[in-house]
């Protein structure tokens, strides 16, 4: 079997390289190689595991052919990922200008990557069977030596073998295998072995066999097993305290048999499963289900925006759509912002679909992830529910992807490959010809706009189920002065909000007080007129920097000395408003010594303490819950009748062009927490800018008007969805070096803009500018923002800029010790 032309494998390695590396496929592997397989390859002086992303008979650059090395070996002939998955990963790497190896790492749990270490055991003479194509020549001396050094009982890991026999390449070792001299096994690293359980079952026995001599325990075991297909050791232990010796005795007498069976560790085994009620769907729900069914029946990709107000029954709609998908023989993926916050959601799915669900989230141990991953890959589950990383779960026959709360920023990963799971869900859906449902009470403007352009299908659920009303929203003007008596004595809580709190406590209902505080810098606002400082060029708020007593734009680096008085009303009380949840909690305890006050924020974490807090709030053991945006996620608390937003300006004045949209989303979501059940709710928003359209439209629950207004603004500035952005972020311990690196890239970009018409006309660069959070962990942060209406052009421009700035050259002196991050479609401008 000889072939004329060589075959090359493109292998993604977990190293910071943009592209996959080419290796020659050795002749003996030619017929066994496929994309999606894990392989061992030489890299520098080491051997590394990588994933084959493509095979080809030609090289992009044929002159490199003499330099191409042979790949060593297959780690596992069974591909780890399907061709679909591999194509998807390649797309993601390409789109985010991210090293392919880093993207592959997202898709394969670490446990799988360390698994598959080859072990060799010398076979006894009588068990040796050479392969038909085994060489007939005598064994070389080195191989004979290696063979002699192998144990015939204990398998030797390949690394140890190569240590003692450096000349042994994988390729040569393969010859031992081919000659049938060794047995090759793959052994998983001990800590991540699949978990097994011993099972027992009764063997049929001839009538009249004596059982009289059996002990009491043994008799009881036989009785227990009688009529059961099988029982596991823990199940038997539930009835008999220490059954092990009795079981062994029974097995020796041939009365029962036992075997090991793999069991999966279930991280959600203890999660409550509520019984699933069955509803008659509302008309909008039915319409949504039908629209998705049409696309499914036609076998085509279609993206849907399910715009349903809070409480309109989106979850139930997802359940029906998924049930239909499973009935059509396909599988489902559900992406949630933060699973830890929404155990109820998983509970609903569990009650509908039982054990056919895998749940993936960041709280799992490596072993649990490994279990779930394998279960998914073996088609043992039909539904995968998870946070953003579940996007990469190896699901076959994917029929539908649901992205719930699609507006949530946590779908964007802010480290490593900075992907957005919401965006890539559409891509994965397209590749799989699946339907993709983006659900939210506040769709992002990109969704709304794309629906209007006909690229996505818009499905509206404008009313709450069972005609429950959306709560009335009250905006309280916090500006101080004689014209405004409502502001009240405290700058924290207005008379109006205090009054409402009194009423709520009096009626024995519950309240949520929401404070948007990200704690990087206080928001600067005139206490008298509510004036906020904006960049004259970029339409973003200026950020206060204490170090220089200045206000700065972090897009274009415009700056302003921190003024003494307000340029609008000349009032001298320009205040740096910054209040934290802790202060607010303390203040409330003082005001209401008899009320039970609790706080939920980042300090609470995402673990058991959070669950505890939410449970006791639901059980009404807490009267007032103070919290950050974590309280806005989809909780359902029937007795919450008051929601107070302590200072809307904190998110409104965020130095980000999405600030108005985020505020609208937050207010709408937080308002949705009020009056979920039969008690009517009320929402109070405190602010220094009561006339802002984000607040006014949120008060009217008027998404469309907000979207119109905001879209016009975005269009004027060329921001998404009308333009696209790529941010280059620079971080370094040395401020000078960081600035220098940023400047080098800026210079490269400027040169391209000047010299190439196609770029000059269509791309703009903002910056270099200091990031709003100028230092994190003692590292200076600077950024460049690239913007264009044409995404492909922007991508080309970015790559050219990177090339020109020497980004891909090894050992560039300017960039040493400065981390350069490429953020495509940046969401976080801090
Ligand atoms: P959303 O996710 O849109 O905020 P949910 O799916 O949580 O809304 O539904 C709100 C409430 O309405 C839930 O308690 C749910 O069980 C109930 N519900 C959903 N659909 C129906 C229906 N068709 N008839 C009656 N109740 C429903
Ligand atoms: Zn600016």
Coordinates of C-alpha atoms in Angstrom, one line a residue, residues 92-506:
X92 CA -14.9 30.6 15.9
X93 CA -11.1 30.8 15.8
X94 CA -11.3 32.7 12.5
X95 CA -14.0 35.0 13.6
X96 CA -12.4 36.0 16.9
X97 CA -8.9 36.1 15.5
X98 CA -8.0 33.6 18.2
X99 CA -5.5 30.7 18.2
X100 CA -7.2 27.6 17.1
X101 CA -5.7 25.6 19.9
X102 CA -7.3 27.9 22.4
X103 CA -10.7 27.4 20.8
X104 CA -10.3 23.7 20.8
X105 CA -9.5 23.8 24.5
X106 CA -13.0 25.3 24.9
X107 CA -14.6 22.3 23.3
X108 CA -12.7 19.5 25.0
X109 CA -12.6 19.2 28.7
X110 CA -9.1 19.1 30.2
X111 CA -9.8 15.6 31.5
X112 CA -10.1 14.3 27.9
X113 CA -6.9 16.0 26.9
X114 CA -4.8 14.3 29.5
X115 CA -6.6 11.0 28.9
X116 CA -5.3 8.7 26.3
X117 CA -1.8 8.1 27.4
X118 CA -0.5 5.1 25.6
X119 CA 0.8 2.1 27.7
X120 CA 2.8 -0.9 26.4
X121 CA 2.9 -4.4 27.8
X122 CA 5.1 -7.1 26.4
X123 CA 2.9 -10.1 25.3
X124 CA 3.9 -13.6 26.2
X125 CA 5.2 -15.6 23.2
X126 CA 2.0 -17.7 22.9
X127 CA -0.2 -14.6 22.6
X128 CA 1.6 -12.8 19.9
X129 CA -0.1 -12.4 16.6
X130 CA 1.5 -10.2 14.0
X131 CA -0.6 -8.0 11.7
X132 CA -0.9 -9.2 8.1
X133 CA 1.3 -6.2 7.0
X134 CA 3.9 -6.8 9.7
X135 CA 7.5 -6.5 8.5
X136 CA 9.2 -9.8 7.8
X137 CA 12.7 -8.5 8.6
X138 CA 14.3 -9.4 11.9
X139 CA 13.7 -6.9 14.8
X140 CA 16.2 -4.1 15.0
X141 CA 18.5 -4.1 18.0
X142 CA 16.9 -1.0 19.6
X143 CA 13.4 -2.4 19.3
X144 CA 14.5 -5.7 20.7
X145 CA 16.1 -3.9 23.6
X146 CA 13.0 -1.9 24.2
X147 CA 10.9 -5.0 24.1
X148 CA 13.1 -6.7 26.6
X149 CA 12.7 -3.8 29.0
X150 CA 9.0 -3.9 29.0
X151 CA 7.1 -5.7 31.8
X152 CA 4.8 -8.5 30.7
X153 CA 2.4 -7.7 33.5
X154 CA 2.4 -4.0 34.2
X155 CA 1.7 -1.7 31.2
X156 CA 4.4 0.9 30.9
X157 CA 3.4 4.5 30.0
X158 CA 5.0 5.7 26.8
X159 CA 6.7 8.6 28.5
X160 CA 8.7 6.3 30.8
X161 CA 9.6 4.1 27.9
X162 CA 11.0 7.0 25.9
X163 CA 12.9 8.2 28.8
X164 CA 14.9 5.0 29.0
X165 CA 15.0 4.5 25.2
X166 CA 15.3 8.0 23.7
X167 CA 15.6 6.7 20.2
X168 CA 12.2 5.2 20.3
X169 CA 9.8 7.4 18.4
X170 CA 6.1 6.7 18.4
X171 CA 6.5 5.6 14.9
X172 CA 9.0 2.9 15.8
X173 CA 6.9 1.8 18.7
X174 CA 4.1 1.3 16.3
X175 CA 6.3 -1.4 14.7
X176 CA 6.2 -3.4 17.9
X177 CA 2.5 -3.2 17.8
X178 CA 2.4 -4.2 14.1
X179 CA 4.5 -7.2 14.8
X180 CA 2.1 -8.2 17.5
X181 CA 4.8 -8.2 20.2
X182 CA 3.1 -5.8 22.6
X183 CA -0.3 -5.0 23.8
X184 CA -1.2 -1.3 23.7
X185 CA -3.7 0.2 26.1
X186 CA -4.8 3.7 26.8
X187 CA -5.0 4.7 30.4
X188 CA -6.8 7.6 31.8
X189 CA -5.2 9.7 34.4
X190 CA -6.1 8.2 37.7
X191 CA -7.9 11.2 39.2
X192 CA -10.4 11.3 36.4
X193 CA -11.2 7.7 35.8
X194 CA -14.9 7.2 35.0
X195 CA -16.8 6.2 38.1
X196 CA -18.0 2.6 38.2
X197 CA -20.4 0.8 40.4
X198 CA -20.6 -3.0 41.1
X199 CA -24.0 -4.5 40.1
X200 CA -25.5 -7.8 41.2
X201 CA -28.2 -10.0 39.9
X202 CA -29.7 -13.4 40.7
X203 CA -28.7 -16.3 38.6
X204 CA -31.3 -18.9 37.6
X205 CA -30.8 -21.9 39.8
X206 CA -32.2 -25.4 39.6
X207 CA -35.3 -26.1 41.8
X208 CA -34.8 -27.6 45.1
X209 CA -31.2 -26.3 45.7
X210 CA -30.5 -26.2 49.3
X211 CA -30.6 -22.7 50.8
X212 CA -30.8 -23.9 54.4
X213 CA -27.1 -23.4 55.0
X214 CA -27.2 -19.7 54.0
X215 CA -26.8 -17.0 56.6
X216 CA -29.5 -14.5 57.3
X217 CA -27.8 -11.7 55.4
X218 CA -27.4 -14.0 52.4
X219 CA -31.0 -15.0 52.4
X220 CA -32.0 -11.4 52.7
X221 CA -29.9 -10.5 49.7
X222 CA -31.4 -13.2 47.6
X223 CA -34.9 -12.0 48.5
X224 CA -33.9 -8.4 47.6
X225 CA -32.6 -9.4 44.2
X226 CA -35.5 -11.6 43.4
X227 CA -37.6 -10.1 40.7
X228 CA -35.1 -7.2 40.1
X229 CA -33.1 -7.0 36.9
X230 CA -30.1 -6.0 39.0
X231 CA -29.1 -3.9 42.0
X232 CA -26.0 -1.8 42.7
X233 CA -23.9 -2.1 45.8
X234 CA -25.2 1.2 47.3
X235 CA -28.8 0.1 46.6
X236 CA -28.2 -3.2 48.5
X237 CA -26.5 -1.2 51.3
X238 CA -29.7 0.7 51.8
X239 CA -31.2 -2.5 53.2
X240 CA -28.3 -4.4 54.5
X241 CA -25.6 -2.7 56.5
X242 CA -22.4 -4.6 55.4
X243 CA -23.4 -6.9 52.6
X244 CA -20.0 -7.3 51.0
X245 CA -18.8 -10.6 52.4
X246 CA -22.3 -12.2 52.0
X247 CA -22.3 -11.0 48.4
X248 CA -18.9 -12.6 47.8
X249 CA -20.0 -15.9 49.3
X250 CA -23.2 -15.9 47.2
X251 CA -21.2 -15.3 44.1
X252 CA -18.7 -18.1 44.9
X253 CA -21.6 -20.5 45.2
X254 CA -22.9 -19.5 41.8
X255 CA -26.1 -18.0 43.1
X256 CA -25.6 -14.5 41.9
X257 CA -23.3 -12.8 39.5
X258 CA -21.7 -9.3 39.5
X259 CA -20.1 -6.9 37.2
X260 CA -18.8 -3.3 37.0
X261 CA -20.8 -0.7 35.2
X262 CA -20.0 2.9 34.5
X263 CA -22.2 5.4 36.4
X264 CA -22.2 9.1 35.9
X265 CA -21.7 11.5 38.7
X266 CA -24.7 13.7 38.8
X267 CA -24.1 17.2 40.1
X268 CA -27.7 18.0 40.2
X269 CA -28.9 14.8 41.9
X270 CA -30.2 16.8 44.8
X271 CA -31.8 19.7 42.9
X272 CA -35.5 19.9 43.5
X273 CA -37.8 18.7 40.7
X274 CA -41.1 20.3 40.7
X275 CA -44.0 18.5 39.1
X276 CA -44.6 19.8 35.6
X277 CA -48.1 21.4 35.2
X278 CA -49.5 21.1 31.8
X279 CA -50.9 24.3 30.4
X280 CA -53.1 25.2 27.5
X281 CA -50.7 27.4 25.5
X282 CA -51.6 31.1 25.1
X283 CA -52.1 32.2 21.6
X284 CA -48.7 34.0 21.3
X285 CA -47.0 30.9 22.8
X286 CA -48.7 28.7 20.3
X287 CA -47.8 31.0 17.4
X288 CA -44.1 30.8 18.5
X289 CA -44.2 27.0 18.7
X290 CA -45.8 26.8 15.3
X291 CA -43.3 29.2 13.6
X292 CA -40.4 27.1 14.8
X293 CA -42.2 23.9 13.7
X294 CA -42.4 25.2 10.2
X295 CA -38.7 25.8 10.0
X296 CA -38.0 22.4 11.5
X297 CA -40.3 20.7 9.0
X298 CA -38.6 22.4 6.2
X299 CA -35.3 21.3 7.6
X300 CA -33.8 24.8 7.5
X301 CA -31.9 27.1 9.8
X302 CA -33.9 29.9 11.1
X303 CA -33.1 32.4 13.9
X304 CA -36.0 33.7 16.0
X305 CA -36.2 36.6 18.4
X306 CA -38.7 35.6 21.1
X307 CA -39.6 38.9 22.6
X308 CA -41.7 38.1 25.6
X309 CA -42.3 40.4 28.5
X310 CA -41.3 39.0 31.9
X311 CA -43.9 36.4 32.9
X312 CA -45.2 35.8 29.4
X313 CA -44.3 32.2 29.6
X314 CA -41.1 31.9 27.6
X315 CA -39.9 28.9 29.6
X316 CA -43.0 26.9 28.8
X317 CA -42.6 27.9 25.1
X318 CA -39.0 26.5 25.1
X319 CA -40.2 23.3 26.7
X320 CA -42.8 22.7 23.9
X321 CA -40.4 23.6 21.1
X322 CA -37.8 21.2 22.6
X323 CA -40.4 18.4 23.0
X324 CA -41.3 18.7 19.3
X325 CA -37.6 18.7 18.4
X326 CA -36.9 15.5 20.4
X327 CA -40.0 13.9 18.8
X328 CA -38.4 14.7 15.4
X329 CA -35.3 12.7 16.5
X330 CA -33.0 15.6 17.1
X331 CA -31.4 17.2 20.2
X332 CA -31.5 20.5 22.0
X333 CA -29.1 22.9 23.5
X334 CA -30.2 25.5 26.0
X335 CA -27.9 28.4 27.0
X336 CA -28.5 30.3 30.2
X337 CA -26.7 33.3 31.6
X338 CA -25.9 31.8 35.0
X339 CA -27.2 28.5 36.0
X340 CA -26.4 28.9 39.7
X341 CA -28.9 31.7 39.7
X342 CA -31.7 29.8 38.1
X343 CA -32.1 26.3 39.6
X344 CA -35.9 26.6 39.0
X345 CA -35.3 26.7 35.3
X346 CA -33.4 23.4 35.4
X347 CA -36.1 22.1 37.7
X348 CA -38.8 22.8 35.2
X349 CA -36.8 21.0 32.5
X350 CA -36.0 18.0 34.8
X351 CA -39.7 17.6 35.5
X352 CA -40.5 17.6 31.8
X353 CA -37.6 15.6 30.4
X354 CA -36.3 13.6 33.4
X355 CA -32.9 12.0 33.0
X356 CA -32.4 13.0 29.4
X357 CA -30.7 16.2 30.4
X358 CA -27.0 17.0 30.9
X359 CA -26.3 20.2 32.9
X360 CA -23.0 22.0 32.4
X361 CA -21.8 24.9 34.4
X362 CA -18.7 26.4 35.9
X363 CA -19.5 24.9 39.4
X364 CA -18.7 21.4 38.2
X365 CA -15.6 19.6 39.2
X366 CA -13.3 18.4 36.4
X367 CA -14.6 14.9 36.9
X368 CA -18.2 15.9 36.7
X369 CA -17.5 17.9 33.5
X370 CA -15.7 14.9 32.1
X371 CA -18.7 12.6 32.8
X372 CA -21.2 15.0 31.3
X373 CA -19.1 15.6 28.3
X374 CA -18.8 11.9 27.6
X375 CA -22.5 11.3 28.2
X376 CA -23.3 14.0 25.6
X377 CA -20.8 12.7 23.1
X378 CA -22.2 9.2 23.4
X379 CA -25.7 10.5 22.6
X380 CA -26.9 9.4 26.0
X381 CA -28.7 12.6 26.6
X382 CA -31.0 14.7 24.4
X383 CA -30.9 18.1 26.0
X384 CA -27.8 20.0 27.2
X385 CA -28.4 22.9 29.5
X386 CA -25.5 25.1 30.3
X387 CA -23.8 28.5 30.6
X388 CA -22.0 30.0 27.7
X389 CA -19.3 27.2 27.4
X390 CA -22.0 24.6 26.7
X391 CA -22.1 26.2 23.3
X392 CA -19.2 23.8 22.5
X393 CA -20.8 20.6 23.8
X394 CA -20.4 17.8 21.3
X395 CA -24.1 17.3 20.5
X396 CA -25.0 15.3 17.5
X397 CA -28.1 15.9 15.4
X398 CA -28.6 19.3 17.0
X399 CA -32.1 20.5 16.1
X400 CA -32.7 23.5 18.3
X401 CA -30.6 26.0 20.3
X402 CA -32.3 28.2 22.9
X403 CA -30.5 31.3 24.2
X404 CA -32.5 32.4 27.2
X405 CA -32.1 36.1 28.4
X406 CA -30.1 36.7 25.2
X407 CA -29.3 40.3 26.3
X408 CA -27.2 39.1 29.2
X409 CA -23.6 40.2 29.0
X410 CA -22.4 37.0 30.6
X411 CA -22.7 35.2 27.3
X412 CA -19.6 37.1 26.3
X413 CA -16.4 35.4 27.6
X414 CA -13.9 38.0 28.8
X415 CA -10.7 36.0 28.8
X416 CA -8.9 33.7 26.4
X417 CA -11.0 33.4 23.2
X418 CA -13.4 36.3 23.7
X419 CA -16.4 34.7 22.1
X420 CA -20.0 35.6 22.5
X421 CA -22.1 32.5 22.9
X422 CA -25.3 34.3 21.8
X423 CA -23.7 35.3 18.5
X424 CA -22.0 31.9 17.9
X425 CA -25.2 30.1 18.7
X426 CA -26.6 31.5 15.5
X427 CA -23.5 30.3 13.6
X428 CA -23.7 26.8 15.1
X429 CA -27.4 26.6 14.3
X430 CA -26.7 27.6 10.7
X431 CA -24.1 24.9 10.3
X432 CA -26.4 22.3 11.9
X433 CA -29.5 23.5 10.0
X434 CA -31.1 24.0 13.4
X435 CA -33.5 26.6 14.7
X436 CA -32.2 29.1 17.1
X437 CA -34.4 30.9 19.6
X438 CA -33.1 34.1 21.2
X439 CA -35.4 34.8 24.1
X440 CA -35.7 37.9 26.2
X441 CA -38.0 40.6 27.6
X442 CA -35.4 43.1 26.3
X443 CA -33.8 41.8 23.1
X444 CA -30.5 43.5 22.3
X445 CA -30.7 46.1 19.6
X446 CA -28.7 43.8 17.2
X447 CA -31.6 41.3 17.4
X448 CA -34.3 43.9 17.0
X449 CA -32.6 45.4 14.1
X450 CA -31.8 42.1 12.4
X451 CA -35.4 41.0 12.8
X452 CA -36.5 44.2 11.2
X453 CA -34.0 43.6 8.3
X454 CA -35.5 40.1 7.9
X455 CA -32.5 38.2 9.0
X456 CA -34.2 36.9 12.1
X457 CA -37.9 36.2 12.7
X458 CA -39.6 38.3 15.3
X459 CA -42.0 36.5 17.7
X460 CA -43.8 38.7 20.2
X461 CA -45.4 37.7 23.5
X462 CA -46.5 41.1 24.7
X463 CA -48.6 40.1 27.7
X464 CA -48.1 38.3 30.9
X465 CA -49.8 34.9 31.3
X466 CA -53.3 35.1 32.9
X467 CA -53.6 38.8 32.3
X468 CA -51.3 39.7 35.2
X469 CA -50.5 43.4 34.8
X470 CA -47.0 44.8 34.4
X471 CA -46.3 46.9 37.5
X472 CA -46.6 50.7 37.4
X473 CA -43.3 52.4 37.4
X474 CA -42.7 55.7 39.3
X475 CA -39.7 57.9 38.5
X476 CA -38.5 60.0 41.4
X477 CA -36.4 63.1 40.8
X478 CA -33.5 63.2 43.2
X479 CA -32.2 66.7 42.2
X480 CA -31.9 68.8 45.3
X481 CA -33.4 72.2 45.6
X482 CA -36.5 74.2 46.5
X483 CA -38.2 73.2 43.3
X484 CA -38.2 69.6 44.3
X485 CA -39.5 68.5 47.6
X486 CA -39.7 64.8 46.8
X487 CA -36.0 64.2 47.0
X488 CA -36.3 64.0 50.8
X489 CA -33.9 64.4 53.6
X490 CA -31.6 61.5 52.6
X491 CA -29.7 61.5 49.3
X492 CA -30.0 57.7 49.4
X493 CA -33.7 57.1 49.8
X494 CA -36.4 59.5 48.8
X495 CA -39.5 60.2 50.8
X496 CA -41.5 58.3 48.1
X497 CA -39.4 55.2 48.3
X498 CA -39.4 55.3 52.1
X499 CA -43.1 55.5 52.1
X500 CA -43.5 52.6 49.8
X501 CA -41.1 50.5 51.9
X502 CA -43.3 51.3 55.0
X503 CA -46.4 50.2 53.2
X504 CA -44.7 47.0 52.0
X505 CA -43.5 46.0 55.4
X506 CA -46.9 46.9 56.9

